[in-house]
Amino acid sequence: MVITRHALDPARRSCPALPGLQAAALATTIVAAIVGLGEAARADVTAGTYLNSQAYNYKIIHMPDLDQRRSTLPAEGSMYCVPTSVVNIFGYAANHGFPDVNPGPANWQSQSNYTTASLWILSLGSFMATDAIDGTGNAGLNVGIDTFLQTEPLLKKIFRARNSQYRPGAARLTKYGCYGWAMSFCYGKYEVTGTQNGVPIMHRIGGHAVTLQRSYRVGSTRILRYRDPADDDISLTTQSTFVNVRYDPYDFLGYFGGTGVSNLMSLTALFATSEGTRVIDTLFGIRPIYGITFGNTGDAAGGGTVSLLDPIPFDGAQNAVLPSIGISSALDVLDFGFDADFDNALVLAKSNVLPLPSRLRTLDLTTGALTILDPAPPNLIKFATDRHGRIYGIEAVNTIRQLGSDGTELAASTAVPLPTDVAVNDQDDSVWVLSVPDRKVVKLSQDFSETLLTINVPILTPMAGDGILVIDPTNGKPWFKTDANDKLYGLSVGPTGEVTVTTFTSPSLTNATDLSIGDSGELFVLGDGSVKVLKKALIGLWTLDAGHPFQGLPGGTHLAMLHNSSNYDPIIHDGPDWQNLTKAELEVIGPFESDCLADLNADEVVDGADVGILLGAWGTKGGTADIDGDGMVGGGDLGLLLAAWGACQ
């Protein structure tokens, strides 16, 4: 018997239990406990626990599952998986606290919104330059996401595709989900073209975009479920029932993108056929802006607390980031920020007990573990990261170093003898260095092979002590502040080499200890124990943004803010290899499984524990236990739960 999506009963569809899963999940799952939401808001992330790459549990419900195959799309939507998967996550955002973002809030399962969904997929495909024959390239994917983000600047994007510094996979995908992201991903179809030392050499022959719904792992037990936009063969004029495709992923070792050492990767495979192995190689998603801050505790000389700033998450979301993490009082923190992929933090610290050099450390935001990044050189004083996963560290005298994501040194330069701070402009992949003693700001190429620009700061501009350097991503203009005063100075160079200094003064800069510039040029200032947000003004430079969700939040001495980030490289991530797969080339879609809505604690079984959760929420509005979606937890929900009793199946 062939079962199609349209044949599934949405009240009973569910997922099969696996041996040992029930007990393991109960040991590692955190049950979502979000109450007090309005009727339109749903506690949709029912599991969001991430311990490490071997133990995690994530589940999101009510994620849209729009069909790409539509009679109104070019070639009946055969190559529209990318725009459809992107509309899925933006539709989720619009229904969960961000109604102004395209495509706006709606019940996307309803046939009454089918034409609207078709128009949005078509429109986004136009922005992405989606081709009816070849599909959507990664350049178009990024352009499309950026276009939709223009309607809601408080949402940020992440795009990560495999390269020498980044290995995408189920664990990283899940971690983003557990951190509050709405995630989609692409899997590539890879054929074996040879072997090297017994390891297969893999060649990508196309790919497909889908949307994450469920990811689970405890040891060898693994589940991955996703919304597949190409899984409806019944109708090209109606929206099929939302459902998931499920696979048990596994690790696959191979050479991807070449045969060098950096191309040897263990990635997540979904399934294999005689025509190729499907491997996760691209992650992309959106999330409301958030940040982390570090500050000393009280009047302590060393140590302090890392705190999470997450004022506007998606309605019903979870965030596996710990709300606060203590740093030992035996350490003086010199610099602090997100790592390049926004899934952990980096802490540059020096012992105040022993005569040891400063060391760069990774801070696990889900466990609080602080670990020295052993390959990274000692004696760094500041660092910055770029969109490609690299770290740029400066020493007090003579040297700036480029490091890989694991701390391995990749390049070094002595172009700036006395560096004070370092910053990166991801718009053109340039590296900037401020030298207060030399009164210079220097722009270097990413690999330090060229000094692109040297700006000598005019003598009338005060400079002294320590300094902070930031680059405005909207125009590439460098701005700096030093201990000389509480002013911010912007530098620009005219066609004949003349230097123009723009001075910005604001009460918000008083006693500022850290600065960050957002994607729209907004200025985040940390000082006097709180965050100040300034927006670009029509007249003048910046003005206080009293309505910004971060305005007035508590802070410390260091601030790191989420911003749009993409490691897209046209040389690596576009071309015939990255075209989409046709319906025939997909070969296999299924088996189908539902969200298993009655499984309230995400342990893959409906039982007494779920009854307890439902009864505890009885009479409340919305929430995880509102199984029937009528806005109130009551008898209808209990009836659906009892009807689904037992292992999800």
XYZ file of C-alpha atoms in Angstrom:
649
model
C 0.000 0.000 0.000
C 1.266 3.475 -0.874
C 0.581 6.132 1.753
C 0.656 9.752 0.626
C 0.697 12.920 2.661
C -2.969 13.564 1.849
C -3.897 10.167 3.276
C -2.470 10.938 6.702
C -4.787 11.907 9.537
C -3.283 15.043 11.143
C -4.780 14.159 14.503
C -3.089 10.775 14.597
C 0.054 11.046 12.450
C 3.118 10.363 14.544
C 6.570 8.872 14.551
C 7.802 5.373 15.407
C 9.696 4.733 18.610
C 13.260 3.448 18.516
C 14.873 0.972 20.906
C 16.254 2.711 23.952
C 15.046 6.117 22.846
C 12.401 6.578 25.502
C 14.661 6.245 28.524
C 17.518 8.171 26.953
C 15.314 11.064 25.929
C 13.795 11.349 29.393
C 17.299 11.736 30.768
C 18.293 14.548 28.434
C 15.131 16.480 27.530
C 14.163 19.838 28.979
C 10.386 20.264 28.641
C 9.268 23.648 27.275
C 7.475 25.587 30.018
C 6.366 28.808 28.397
C 3.025 30.068 29.710
C 1.006 33.215 29.539
C 1.185 33.610 25.747
C -1.682 35.011 23.738
C -3.968 32.790 21.723
C -1.945 33.375 18.554
C 1.326 32.426 20.236
C 2.312 28.798 20.636
C 5.089 27.195 22.679
C 6.343 25.534 19.556
C 9.845 24.441 20.581
C 8.945 21.465 22.743
C 12.543 20.288 23.149
C 15.675 22.403 22.997
C 18.486 20.658 24.837
C 22.058 20.601 23.550
C 24.755 19.001 25.709
C 27.363 18.206 23.062
C 27.658 16.784 19.555
C 26.715 13.332 20.882
C 23.690 14.328 22.983
C 20.948 16.704 21.932
C 17.177 16.888 21.590
C 15.320 19.430 19.467
C 11.745 19.560 18.252
C 9.719 22.380 16.745
C 6.038 22.139 15.833
C 3.794 24.308 13.658
C 6.639 25.021 11.259
C 5.120 25.685 7.800
C 5.578 22.970 5.190
C 4.690 24.692 1.938
C 4.652 22.733 -1.307
C 7.119 23.822 -3.978
C 5.318 21.927 -6.735
C 2.581 24.322 -7.914
C 0.943 24.851 -11.265
C 1.489 28.616 -11.020
C 5.291 28.376 -10.698
C 7.707 28.015 -13.627
C 8.105 24.329 -14.570
C 5.456 23.598 -11.919
C 7.930 24.520 -9.176
C 10.231 21.575 -9.824
C 13.309 23.659 -8.919
C 11.770 25.921 -6.251
C 12.944 24.091 -3.115
C 15.161 26.977 -1.958
C 12.603 29.819 -2.054
C 9.976 27.499 -0.546
C 12.235 26.465 2.354
C 13.064 30.120 3.001
C 9.377 31.139 2.967
C 8.815 28.349 5.530
C 11.102 29.911 8.129
C 9.971 33.472 7.442
C 6.355 32.355 7.677
C 7.211 30.850 11.045
C 8.783 34.144 12.151
C 5.720 36.112 11.061
C 3.484 33.823 13.131
C 5.752 34.003 16.181
C 6.222 37.619 17.118
C 7.368 39.333 13.914
C 4.196 40.031 11.903
C 5.826 42.765 9.805
C 8.279 40.434 8.111
C 7.364 38.951 4.732
C 5.242 36.903 4.076
C 3.222 38.069 7.090
C 1.229 35.967 9.574
C -1.199 33.375 8.217
C -2.419 29.827 8.615
C -0.278 28.398 5.837
C -1.953 24.992 6.060
C -5.265 26.539 5.047
C -6.275 26.294 1.398
C -7.551 29.874 1.657
C -3.919 31.053 1.786
C -2.671 28.821 -1.044
C -2.625 31.560 -3.676
C -0.900 33.965 -1.281
C 1.799 31.387 -0.547
C 2.276 30.778 -4.273
C 2.786 34.489 -4.900
C 5.342 34.775 -2.100
C 7.319 31.764 -3.343
C 7.247 33.173 -6.871
C 8.288 36.626 -5.634
C 11.137 35.294 -3.517
C 12.263 33.103 -6.404
C 12.453 36.241 -8.524
C 14.696 37.936 -5.951
C 16.828 34.781 -5.832
C 17.023 34.503 -9.636
C 15.647 30.967 -9.347
C 15.889 29.206 -12.696
C 13.208 26.759 -13.812
C 15.910 24.367 -15.065
C 18.874 24.843 -12.704
C 17.188 26.079 -9.526
C 18.718 28.540 -7.064
C 22.404 29.166 -6.418
C 23.780 30.078 -3.026
C 24.287 33.679 -4.137
C 20.577 33.889 -4.856
C 19.717 32.187 -1.572
C 21.602 34.884 0.349
C 20.080 37.711 -1.705
C 16.589 36.365 -1.097
C 17.037 36.116 2.670
C 18.553 39.600 2.787
C 15.625 40.991 0.794
C 13.062 39.609 3.236
C 15.142 40.804 6.208
C 14.775 44.381 4.992
C 11.200 44.275 6.287
C 12.377 43.351 9.818
C 15.922 44.448 10.788
C 15.595 42.853 14.235
C 15.847 39.442 12.558
C 19.307 38.158 11.638
C 20.503 35.411 9.321
C 23.121 32.715 9.420
C 24.416 30.951 6.302
C 27.114 28.328 6.602
C 28.278 26.035 3.815
C 31.159 23.592 3.978
C 34.644 24.987 3.476
C 38.115 24.387 4.886
C 37.137 26.010 8.203
C 33.562 24.780 8.551
C 31.954 21.335 8.662
C 28.158 21.583 8.669
C 26.205 18.682 10.096
C 23.279 17.573 12.213
C 24.920 18.616 15.489
C 25.581 22.186 14.387
C 22.164 22.412 12.764
C 20.562 21.261 16.001
C 22.589 23.650 18.108
C 21.300 26.598 16.109
C 17.762 25.317 16.614
C 18.341 24.970 20.355
C 19.699 28.529 20.394
C 16.389 29.853 19.082
C 16.951 29.853 15.313
C 14.377 28.763 12.713
C 16.547 26.597 10.471
C 16.545 25.159 6.985
C 19.366 23.267 5.323
C 20.535 21.798 2.038
C 21.788 18.313 1.430
C 24.043 17.604 -1.495
C 23.891 14.491 -3.627
C 27.467 13.196 -3.901
C 28.930 10.544 -6.171
C 32.232 8.771 -5.565
C 34.861 9.653 -8.175
C 37.772 7.734 -6.632
C 39.572 7.033 -3.381
C 42.604 8.356 -1.555
C 44.148 6.204 1.156
C 40.952 4.191 1.147
C 38.739 7.237 1.726
C 36.171 8.107 -0.965
C 36.594 11.290 -2.996
C 33.158 12.882 -3.282
C 31.778 15.057 -6.072
C 28.580 17.076 -5.649
C 26.076 16.663 -8.486
C 23.226 18.762 -7.111
C 21.319 19.485 -3.931
C 17.943 20.033 -2.285
C 16.687 22.475 0.387
C 14.460 21.424 3.302
C 13.407 22.791 6.722
C 14.348 21.347 10.132
C 11.596 19.996 12.402
C 13.227 17.399 14.685
C 16.755 16.341 15.585
C 17.717 13.890 18.289
C 20.853 12.070 19.313
C 21.967 10.104 22.330
C 25.004 8.045 21.378
C 24.220 5.912 18.346
C 20.467 6.588 18.408
C 19.735 9.398 15.973
C 16.686 10.984 14.354
C 16.375 13.774 11.806
C 13.005 14.971 10.533
C 12.434 17.793 8.111
C 9.809 19.532 5.987
C 10.460 18.541 2.379
C 8.836 20.974 -0.074
C 8.988 18.412 -2.915
C 7.130 15.573 -1.208
C 3.654 16.101 -2.672
C 2.757 14.201 -5.851
C -1.016 14.458 -5.518
C -2.017 17.983 -6.482
C -0.382 21.043 -8.019
C -3.265 23.304 -6.960
C -3.796 22.502 -3.277
C -1.639 22.624 -0.164
C -0.917 19.144 1.163
C -0.998 18.265 4.845
C 2.054 19.395 6.791
C 4.240 16.379 7.510
C 7.900 15.404 7.865
C 10.389 13.193 6.099
C 12.424 11.164 8.570
C 15.885 9.592 8.357
C 18.352 8.141 10.833
C 21.492 10.120 9.964
C 25.017 8.781 10.176
C 28.582 10.092 9.929
C 30.257 9.892 6.533
C 33.997 10.391 6.034
C 35.202 11.585 2.667
C 37.116 14.175 0.701
C 34.755 17.015 -0.193
C 35.717 19.792 -2.602
C 39.240 18.495 -3.194
C 41.816 16.031 -1.918
C 43.823 18.228 0.435
C 44.009 17.643 4.173
C 41.470 20.410 4.790
C 39.010 18.642 2.459
C 38.932 15.471 4.569
C 35.678 15.827 6.494
C 33.231 13.786 8.490
C 29.795 15.124 7.542
C 26.238 14.016 8.256
C 24.737 11.664 5.677
C 20.982 11.109 5.446
C 20.714 8.192 3.046
C 22.402 6.657 0.013
C 21.278 5.112 -3.249
C 23.165 3.690 -6.191
C 23.255 7.211 -7.624
C 24.863 8.902 -4.632
C 24.991 9.736 -0.927
C 22.939 12.629 0.485
C 25.079 14.734 2.803
C 24.192 17.887 4.759
C 26.509 20.600 3.437
C 24.692 23.929 3.936
C 22.830 25.462 6.890
C 20.758 28.633 6.851
C 18.285 30.232 9.214
C 16.936 33.338 10.905
C 16.665 34.487 14.491
C 15.798 37.618 16.491
C 18.878 39.593 17.471
C 20.519 38.711 20.782
C 23.803 39.362 22.538
C 26.126 38.362 25.334
C 27.950 40.618 27.745
C 30.794 40.186 30.228
C 31.361 42.196 33.379
C 33.272 41.995 36.628
C 31.256 40.906 39.628
C 31.043 43.719 42.150
C 34.482 45.187 42.785
C 36.361 41.974 42.062
C 39.791 42.438 40.514
C 39.379 39.412 38.261
C 36.728 37.098 36.982
C 33.131 38.056 36.404
C 29.960 36.928 34.701
C 28.919 36.296 31.117
C 25.232 37.158 30.726
C 22.736 36.444 27.966
C 20.750 39.337 26.481
C 17.774 37.866 24.593
C 14.805 40.238 24.979
C 12.807 39.364 21.833
C 13.041 35.636 21.002
C 10.489 33.986 18.762
C 7.225 33.395 20.618
C 7.399 29.950 22.183
C 11.141 29.559 21.604
C 13.813 28.111 23.844
C 17.447 29.146 24.137
C 19.945 26.558 25.327
C 22.457 29.322 26.089
C 22.922 29.553 29.845
C 21.500 32.823 31.235
C 24.755 33.458 33.093
C 28.208 31.867 33.272
C 30.820 32.624 35.900
C 34.457 33.273 34.995
C 37.085 32.419 37.626
C 38.361 35.306 39.742
C 41.879 34.023 38.960
C 41.493 35.293 35.378
C 41.587 38.828 34.014
C 39.477 39.022 30.853
C 41.199 41.079 28.139
C 38.734 40.573 25.291
C 35.485 38.735 24.712
C 33.022 37.974 21.911
C 31.109 35.412 19.886
C 33.054 32.918 17.846
C 32.777 33.245 14.082
C 29.714 30.995 13.844
C 27.769 32.378 16.842
C 27.534 28.984 18.506
C 30.082 29.594 21.275
C 32.067 32.483 22.732
C 35.774 33.300 22.744
C 37.451 34.654 25.866
C 40.949 36.118 25.918
C 42.184 36.004 29.497
C 45.334 36.097 31.604
C 46.038 34.611 35.021
C 46.286 37.128 37.848
C 47.727 34.480 40.170
C 50.580 32.948 38.162
C 53.037 34.686 35.792
C 51.520 33.107 32.690
C 50.854 34.661 29.273
C 47.365 35.442 28.062
C 45.568 32.605 26.276
C 42.610 32.472 23.949
C 39.839 30.237 25.259
C 36.555 28.843 23.970
C 33.503 29.261 26.190
C 30.757 26.680 25.692
C 27.561 28.692 26.092
C 25.462 25.606 26.911
C 27.698 24.092 29.614
C 29.895 26.992 30.753
C 33.094 25.037 30.065
C 36.078 27.327 29.450
C 38.853 25.623 27.472
C 42.201 26.933 26.240
C 42.392 26.907 22.449
C 45.729 25.098 22.488
C 47.031 25.843 18.975
C 46.405 29.572 19.422
C 49.568 31.541 20.276
C 49.993 33.160 23.716
C 50.313 36.867 24.535
C 47.409 38.139 22.449
C 45.695 41.308 23.706
C 42.656 41.630 21.382
C 40.909 39.543 18.719
C 38.231 39.673 16.031
C 36.567 37.019 13.871
C 35.438 36.936 10.252
C 32.599 35.254 8.370
C 34.890 32.485 7.101
C 35.664 31.152 10.580
C 39.049 32.806 11.009
C 40.306 34.597 14.107
C 42.567 37.670 14.005
C 44.646 38.236 17.125
C 47.059 41.056 17.893
C 50.044 41.183 20.203
C 51.050 44.345 22.034
C 54.202 44.648 19.975
C 54.661 44.075 16.274
C 52.384 41.217 15.203
C 48.871 40.463 14.003
C 48.053 36.792 13.471
C 45.410 35.023 11.423
C 44.196 31.799 13.035
C 41.903 29.026 11.901
C 38.756 28.280 13.862
C 40.735 25.718 15.885
C 43.458 28.260 16.721
C 46.025 27.021 14.191
C 48.098 29.903 12.824
C 47.484 30.536 9.120
C 49.321 33.827 8.530
C 51.093 36.671 10.345
C 51.977 40.289 9.612
C 54.127 43.011 11.137
C 52.578 45.765 9.027
C 51.390 47.563 12.188
C 54.225 47.734 14.763
C 52.146 48.722 17.812
C 48.568 47.475 17.354
C 45.857 48.491 19.816
C 42.706 46.890 18.404
C 41.591 44.842 15.405
C 38.297 44.705 13.497
C 36.951 42.947 10.414
C 34.663 44.223 7.667
C 32.760 41.202 6.372
C 31.404 43.209 3.460
C 34.780 43.142 1.673
C 36.702 40.666 3.883
C 39.198 43.327 4.957
C 41.072 43.422 8.270
C 41.542 46.751 10.064
C 44.070 47.575 12.780
C 44.129 50.597 15.096
C 47.440 51.788 16.548
C 47.068 54.481 19.202
C 50.867 54.925 19.734
C 51.467 55.268 15.968
C 48.254 57.283 15.417
C 47.255 55.067 12.499
C 44.386 53.004 11.190
C 45.528 50.382 8.662
C 43.422 48.292 6.271
C 44.865 44.898 5.288
C 43.749 42.212 2.895
C 42.306 39.099 4.470
C 45.541 37.115 4.109
C 47.792 40.110 4.989
C 49.371 40.001 1.522
C 48.474 43.636 0.857
C 48.288 46.838 2.865
C 45.212 48.340 1.226
C 45.077 51.643 3.082
C 47.003 53.508 5.771
C 45.254 56.434 7.456
C 47.405 58.737 9.562
C 45.147 60.308 12.162
C 45.520 64.138 12.168
C 47.480 65.470 15.135
C 44.554 67.562 16.397
C 42.517 64.412 17.053
C 43.146 63.300 20.664
C 44.423 59.723 21.090
C 45.718 58.078 24.268
C 45.808 54.772 26.135
C 43.616 51.898 25.017
C 41.274 52.074 22.043
C 38.247 50.492 20.374
C 37.893 50.129 16.596
C 34.642 49.362 14.743
C 33.750 49.356 11.039
C 30.371 50.572 9.774
C 29.155 47.739 7.490
C 26.875 50.080 5.547
C 29.731 52.159 4.116
C 33.025 50.599 5.269
C 33.957 53.629 7.363
C 36.249 53.048 10.393
C 35.365 54.610 13.753
C 37.488 54.595 16.902
C 37.390 55.697 20.503
C 40.366 55.928 22.867
C 40.952 56.694 26.525
C 41.671 60.324 25.585
C 37.979 61.251 25.841
C 34.404 60.029 25.395
C 34.140 60.893 21.714
C 33.918 58.706 18.638
C 35.974 59.576 15.564
C 35.236 58.469 12.014
C 37.854 58.544 9.263
C 37.475 58.943 5.520
C 40.053 59.509 2.806
C 39.430 61.764 -0.181
C 40.491 61.138 -3.786
C 43.758 63.030 -3.294
C 44.577 61.381 0.033
C 43.251 64.048 2.379
C 41.930 62.669 5.685
C 38.600 63.884 7.019
C 37.772 63.284 10.678
C 34.129 63.151 11.743
C 33.565 63.654 15.470
C 30.529 62.216 17.223
C 29.638 63.272 20.748
C 26.794 61.852 22.810
C 26.002 61.400 26.517
C 25.637 57.695 25.660
C 29.400 57.508 25.061
C 30.270 58.599 28.594
C 32.457 55.945 30.239
C 31.915 53.615 27.265
C 33.896 50.381 27.552
C 32.791 48.616 24.363
C 31.120 49.381 21.027
C 29.420 47.396 18.293
C 27.887 48.521 14.991
C 24.890 46.602 13.677
C 23.936 45.612 10.155
C 21.917 48.795 9.607
C 24.626 51.016 11.059
C 23.029 51.225 14.504
C 25.492 51.783 17.333
C 25.474 49.634 20.483
C 27.360 51.263 23.364
C 28.216 49.561 26.641
C 29.031 51.821 29.559
C 28.020 52.614 33.137
C 26.512 49.147 33.463
C 23.959 49.297 30.656
C 23.502 49.084 26.893
C 22.679 52.207 24.897
C 21.399 51.941 21.327
C 21.740 54.760 18.825
C 20.157 54.705 15.378
C 21.380 56.513 12.314
C 19.752 59.922 12.032
C 18.601 61.757 8.930
C 20.344 64.855 10.233
C 23.523 64.179 12.162
C 25.198 60.830 12.826
C 23.284 58.880 15.449
C 20.460 59.572 17.837
C 19.214 57.609 20.843
C 16.806 54.811 19.901
C 14.641 54.757 23.015
C 12.336 52.083 21.601
C 15.004 49.544 20.696
C 14.610 46.295 22.680
C 18.256 46.454 23.827
C 18.112 50.055 25.044
C 18.814 50.124 28.788
C 19.514 46.413 29.224
C 22.091 45.629 31.923
C 25.644 45.151 30.705
C 29.218 44.884 31.891
C 32.500 45.834 30.254
C 32.391 43.778 27.024
C 29.532 43.325 24.564
C 29.007 40.964 21.617
C 25.972 41.279 19.344
C 24.516 38.904 16.784
C 24.679 40.189 13.221
C 23.978 38.817 9.760
C 26.677 36.377 8.747
C 27.331 34.317 5.634
C 30.442 32.382 4.651
C 29.318 32.281 1.016
C 32.213 32.189 -1.435
C 31.295 32.212 -5.146
C 34.369 30.154 -6.016
C 33.438 27.368 -3.584
C 29.666 27.576 -3.207
C 28.248 28.177 -6.684
C 28.413 26.625 -10.120
C 26.922 23.496 -11.718
C 27.735 21.352 -8.661
C 25.416 23.513 -6.541
C 22.380 23.400 -8.800
C 19.184 21.896 -7.430
C 18.048 18.352 -8.079
C 15.060 17.568 -10.265
C 12.171 15.527 -8.920
C 13.567 12.411 -10.601
C 17.079 13.058 -9.260
C 15.742 13.269 -5.707
C 14.901 9.558 -6.118
C 13.655 8.941 -2.582
C 11.310 11.016 -0.426
C 10.019 9.451 2.769
C 9.033 7.807 4.980
C 6.522 10.420 6.163
C 6.012 11.192 9.846
C 4.021 13.828 11.684
C 4.950 16.266 14.416
C 3.418 13.870 16.979
C 1.733 16.800 18.719
C 0.553 14.782 21.718
C 4.156 13.938 22.639
C 4.473 16.997 24.859
C 7.879 16.132 26.351
C 9.455 15.032 23.047
C 10.429 11.528 24.173
C 8.770 9.861 21.138
C 5.986 8.264 23.205
C 2.596 9.538 24.400
C 2.079 8.448 28.004
C 1.375 9.560 31.554
C 4.154 12.132 31.542
C 2.383 13.956 28.726
C -0.933 13.748 30.601
C 0.770 15.382 33.570
C 2.019 18.238 31.419
C -1.426 18.728 29.885
C -3.234 18.695 33.221
C -0.696 21.147 34.613
C -1.593 23.536 31.797
C -5.356 22.956 32.005
C -7.349 26.101 31.338
C -4.397 28.133 30.114
C -4.249 29.872 26.757
C -2.127 28.386 24.022
C 1.121 26.626 24.851
C 2.511 23.217 24.041
C -0.492 21.398 25.510
C -2.946 23.152 23.174
C -2.856 20.196 20.794
C -5.954 21.112 18.805
C -4.849 24.720 18.386
C -8.081 26.300 19.616
C -6.240 28.674 21.951
C -7.177 26.912 25.205
C -5.943 23.749 26.924
C -8.964 21.586 27.672
C -10.953 18.440 26.988
C -10.375 18.466 23.255
C -6.634 18.327 23.792
C -6.957 15.517 26.320
C -9.053 13.531 23.854
C -6.418 13.874 21.131
C -3.690 12.861 23.559
C -5.533 9.716 24.671
C -6.269 8.813 21.049
C -2.540 8.946 20.307
C -1.555 6.878 23.374
C 1.595 4.814 23.057
C 4.662 5.021 20.898
C 4.494 7.655 18.219
C 3.718 5.753 15.046
